[in-house]
Coordinates of C-alpha atoms in Angstrom, one line a residue:
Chain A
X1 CA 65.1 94.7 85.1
X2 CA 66.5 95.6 81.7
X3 CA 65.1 92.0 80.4
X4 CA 69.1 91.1 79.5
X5 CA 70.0 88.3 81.8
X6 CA 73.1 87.3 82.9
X7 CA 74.1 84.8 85.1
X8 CA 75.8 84.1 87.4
X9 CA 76.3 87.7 89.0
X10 CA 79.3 87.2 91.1
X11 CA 81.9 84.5 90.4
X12 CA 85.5 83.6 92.4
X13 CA 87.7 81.3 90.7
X14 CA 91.4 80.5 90.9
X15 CA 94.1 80.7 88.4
X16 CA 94.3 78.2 85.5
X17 CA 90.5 77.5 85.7
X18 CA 87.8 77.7 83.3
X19 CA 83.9 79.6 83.5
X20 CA 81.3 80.3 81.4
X21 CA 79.4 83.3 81.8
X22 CA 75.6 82.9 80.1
X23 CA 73.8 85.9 78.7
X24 CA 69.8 86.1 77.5
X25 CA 69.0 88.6 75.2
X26 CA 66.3 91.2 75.7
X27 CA 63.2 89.1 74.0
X28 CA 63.3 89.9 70.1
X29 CA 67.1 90.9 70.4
X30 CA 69.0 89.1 67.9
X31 CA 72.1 90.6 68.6
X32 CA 74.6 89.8 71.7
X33 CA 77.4 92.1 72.6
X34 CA 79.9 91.0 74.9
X35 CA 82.2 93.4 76.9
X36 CA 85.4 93.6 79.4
X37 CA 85.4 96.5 82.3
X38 CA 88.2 96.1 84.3
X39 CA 89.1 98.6 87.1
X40 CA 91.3 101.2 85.1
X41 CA 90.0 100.9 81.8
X42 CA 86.4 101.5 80.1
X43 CA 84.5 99.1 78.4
X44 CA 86.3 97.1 76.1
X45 CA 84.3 95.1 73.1
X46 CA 85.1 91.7 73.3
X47 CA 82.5 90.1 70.5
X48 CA 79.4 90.3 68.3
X49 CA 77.0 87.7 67.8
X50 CA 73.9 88.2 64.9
X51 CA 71.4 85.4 65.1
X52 CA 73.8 82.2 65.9
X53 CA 76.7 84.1 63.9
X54 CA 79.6 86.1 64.8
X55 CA 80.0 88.9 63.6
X56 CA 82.4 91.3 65.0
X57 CA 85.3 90.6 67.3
X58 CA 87.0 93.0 69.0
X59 CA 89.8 92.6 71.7
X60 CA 89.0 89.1 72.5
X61 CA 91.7 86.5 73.8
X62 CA 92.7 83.6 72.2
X63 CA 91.8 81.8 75.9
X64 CA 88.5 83.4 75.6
X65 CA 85.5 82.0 73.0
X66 CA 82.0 82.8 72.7
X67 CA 78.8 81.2 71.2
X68 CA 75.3 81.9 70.3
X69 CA 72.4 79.3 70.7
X70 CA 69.6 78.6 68.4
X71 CA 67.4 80.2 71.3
X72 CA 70.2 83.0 70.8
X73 CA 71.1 82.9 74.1
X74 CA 75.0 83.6 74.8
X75 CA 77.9 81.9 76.6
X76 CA 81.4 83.5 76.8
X77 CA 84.4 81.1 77.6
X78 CA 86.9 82.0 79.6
X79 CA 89.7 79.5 80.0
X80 CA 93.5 79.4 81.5
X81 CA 92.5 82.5 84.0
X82 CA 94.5 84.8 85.1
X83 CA 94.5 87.6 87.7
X84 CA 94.3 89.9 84.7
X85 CA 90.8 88.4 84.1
X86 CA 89.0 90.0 86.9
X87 CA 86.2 92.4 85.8
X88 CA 82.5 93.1 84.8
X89 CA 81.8 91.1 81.9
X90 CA 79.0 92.6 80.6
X91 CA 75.8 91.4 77.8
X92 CA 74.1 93.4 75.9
X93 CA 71.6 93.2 73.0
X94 CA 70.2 95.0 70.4
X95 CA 67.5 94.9 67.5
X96 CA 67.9 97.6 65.3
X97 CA 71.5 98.3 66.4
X98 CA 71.0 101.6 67.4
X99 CA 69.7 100.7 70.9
X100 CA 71.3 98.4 73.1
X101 CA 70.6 97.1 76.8
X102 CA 72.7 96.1 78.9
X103 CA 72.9 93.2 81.7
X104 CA 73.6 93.6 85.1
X105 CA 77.3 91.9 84.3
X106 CA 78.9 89.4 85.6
X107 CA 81.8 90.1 88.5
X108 CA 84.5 87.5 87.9
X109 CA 87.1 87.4 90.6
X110 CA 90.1 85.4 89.7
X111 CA 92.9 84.6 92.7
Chain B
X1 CA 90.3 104.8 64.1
X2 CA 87.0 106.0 65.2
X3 CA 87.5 107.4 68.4
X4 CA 84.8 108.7 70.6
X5 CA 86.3 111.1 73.6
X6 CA 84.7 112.6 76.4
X7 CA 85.5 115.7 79.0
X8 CA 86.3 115.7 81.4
X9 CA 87.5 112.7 82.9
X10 CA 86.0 113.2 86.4
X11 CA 84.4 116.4 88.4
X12 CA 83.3 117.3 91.7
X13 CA 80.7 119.6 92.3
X14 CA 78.2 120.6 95.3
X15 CA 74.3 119.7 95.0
X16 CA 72.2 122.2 93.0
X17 CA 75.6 123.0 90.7
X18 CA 74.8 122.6 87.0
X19 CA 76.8 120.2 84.8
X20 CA 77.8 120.5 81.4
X21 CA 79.6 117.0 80.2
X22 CA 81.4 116.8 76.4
X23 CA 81.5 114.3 73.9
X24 CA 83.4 114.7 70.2
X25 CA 83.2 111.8 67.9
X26 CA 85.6 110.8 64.8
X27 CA 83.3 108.2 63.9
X28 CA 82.7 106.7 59.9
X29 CA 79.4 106.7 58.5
X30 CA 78.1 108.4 61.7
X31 CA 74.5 107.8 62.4
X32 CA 73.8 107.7 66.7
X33 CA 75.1 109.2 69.8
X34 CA 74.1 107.6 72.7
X35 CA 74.5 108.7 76.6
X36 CA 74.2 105.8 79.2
X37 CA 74.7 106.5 83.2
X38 CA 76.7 103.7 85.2
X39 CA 76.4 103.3 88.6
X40 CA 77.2 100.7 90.6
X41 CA 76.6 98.2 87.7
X42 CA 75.0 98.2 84.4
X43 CA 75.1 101.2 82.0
X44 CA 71.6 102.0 81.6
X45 CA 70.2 104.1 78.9
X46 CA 69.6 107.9 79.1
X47 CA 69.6 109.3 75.0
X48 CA 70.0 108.4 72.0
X49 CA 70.8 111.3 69.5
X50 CA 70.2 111.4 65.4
X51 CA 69.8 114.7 64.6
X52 CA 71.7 117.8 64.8
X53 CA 70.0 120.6 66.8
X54 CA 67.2 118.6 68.6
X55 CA 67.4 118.4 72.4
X56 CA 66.3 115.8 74.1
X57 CA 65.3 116.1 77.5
X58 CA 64.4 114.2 80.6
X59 CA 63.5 115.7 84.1
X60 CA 66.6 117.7 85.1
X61 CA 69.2 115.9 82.2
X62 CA 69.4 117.5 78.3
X63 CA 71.5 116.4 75.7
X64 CA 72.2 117.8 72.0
X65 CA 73.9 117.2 69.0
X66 CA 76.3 119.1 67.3
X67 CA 76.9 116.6 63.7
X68 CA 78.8 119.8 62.7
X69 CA 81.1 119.7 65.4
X70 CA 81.3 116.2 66.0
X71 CA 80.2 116.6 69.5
X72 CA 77.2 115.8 72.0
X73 CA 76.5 117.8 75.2
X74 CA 75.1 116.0 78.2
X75 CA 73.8 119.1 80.5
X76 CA 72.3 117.9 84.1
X77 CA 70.9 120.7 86.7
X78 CA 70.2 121.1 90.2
X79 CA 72.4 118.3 90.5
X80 CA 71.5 115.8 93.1
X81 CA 73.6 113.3 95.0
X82 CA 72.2 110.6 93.3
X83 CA 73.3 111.6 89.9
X84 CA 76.9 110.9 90.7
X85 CA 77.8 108.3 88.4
X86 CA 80.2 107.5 85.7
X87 CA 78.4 109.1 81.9
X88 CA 79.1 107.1 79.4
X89 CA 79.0 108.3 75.5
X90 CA 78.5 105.9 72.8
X91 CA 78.7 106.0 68.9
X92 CA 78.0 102.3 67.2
X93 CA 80.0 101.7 64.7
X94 CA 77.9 101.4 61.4
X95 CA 79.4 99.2 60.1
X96 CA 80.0 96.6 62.7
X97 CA 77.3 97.4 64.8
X98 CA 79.8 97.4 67.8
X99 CA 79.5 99.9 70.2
X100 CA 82.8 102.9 70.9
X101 CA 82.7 104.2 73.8
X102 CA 83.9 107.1 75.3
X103 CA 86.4 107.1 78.4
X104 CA 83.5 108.2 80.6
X105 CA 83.1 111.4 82.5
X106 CA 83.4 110.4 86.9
X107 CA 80.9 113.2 88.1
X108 CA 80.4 113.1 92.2
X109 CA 78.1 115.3 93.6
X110 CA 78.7 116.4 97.4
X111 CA 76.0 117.0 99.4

């Protein structure tokens, strides 16, 4: 267990619909990382969150929106799927931002 | 752009074969390397690198770092089949704090 949470682990949805994906930081991590890992591609950096604020965005959707709670917990929004949305979301957080851990991910399925 | 790029893309190599894995960096305001093996899901952490010249080393897996050449080696030995994985390499980005990674480097090891 990396202590980064994410839930759920596995999720099947159709086209059109919208999920949230939850991510708890490492305890003491004030920084959430969010990132796409779809079949033919790497990891793509979707957004940075600092203590409730964002602060770095990367190649993030306009259908797509994230948050970071007071508890700095993270939720990432993904609305109007499409097939193109399948892949490993994953969390990860960091202190110092040198070190980062990563979740398990999330494996959205959309059909 | 910082870049981060990694070689090869993918090797195949027989248990006990040694592996030497490449990572060269165009990266602003430089100050980490990091290596992370994925398996099935999350990246998990092997190294983080600082400074030039100073190996790091656990069990059979040794990395270095070349801030001269803008590279990072990632050596593993006596290769087992469990060490067949995808290596990622990571430089943050100082000055988002976002994370670049490298392609990845596929390396299956055949019993």
């Amino acid at each position: 267990d990396s202590g980064v949470t994410q839930t759920p682990k596995h999720l099947i949805t159709a086209t059109g619909q919208r999920v949230t994906l939850r991510c708890s930081p490492r305890s003491g991590d004030l920084s959430v990382y969010w990132y796409q890992q779809s079949l033919d591609q790497g990891l793509q950096f979707l957004i940075q969150y600092y203590n409730g604020e964002e602060r770095a965005k990367g190649n993030i959707l306009e259908r797509f929106s994230a948050q970071q709670f007071p508890d700095l917990h993270s939720e990432l929004n993904l609305s109007s799927l499409e097939l193109g949305d399948s892949a490993l979301y994953f969390c990860a957080s960091s202190v110092t931002g040198d070190g980062y851990t990563f979740g398990s991910g999330t494996r959205l399925t959309v059909v | 752009e910082d870049k981060v790029v990694q070689s090869p893309l993918s090797l195949v190599v027989h248990e006990g074969d040694t592996v030497t894995l490449n990572c060269s960096y165009e990266v602003t305001n430089f100050r980490s390397l990091l290596w992370y093996k994925q398996e099935k899901k999350a990246p998990t952490f092997l190294f983080m690198l600082t400074s030039s010249g100073i190996e790091k080393k656990s069990g059979r897996l040794s990395s270095i770092l070349d801030k001269k050449e803008l590279s990072s080696i990632l050596n593993i030995t006596a290769t087992q089949t469990g060490d067949s994985a995808i290596y990622l390499c990571v430089v943050p980005s100082s000055n988002t704090g976002k994370l670049i990674f490298g392609q990845g480097t596929t390396l299956q090891v055949k019993p």
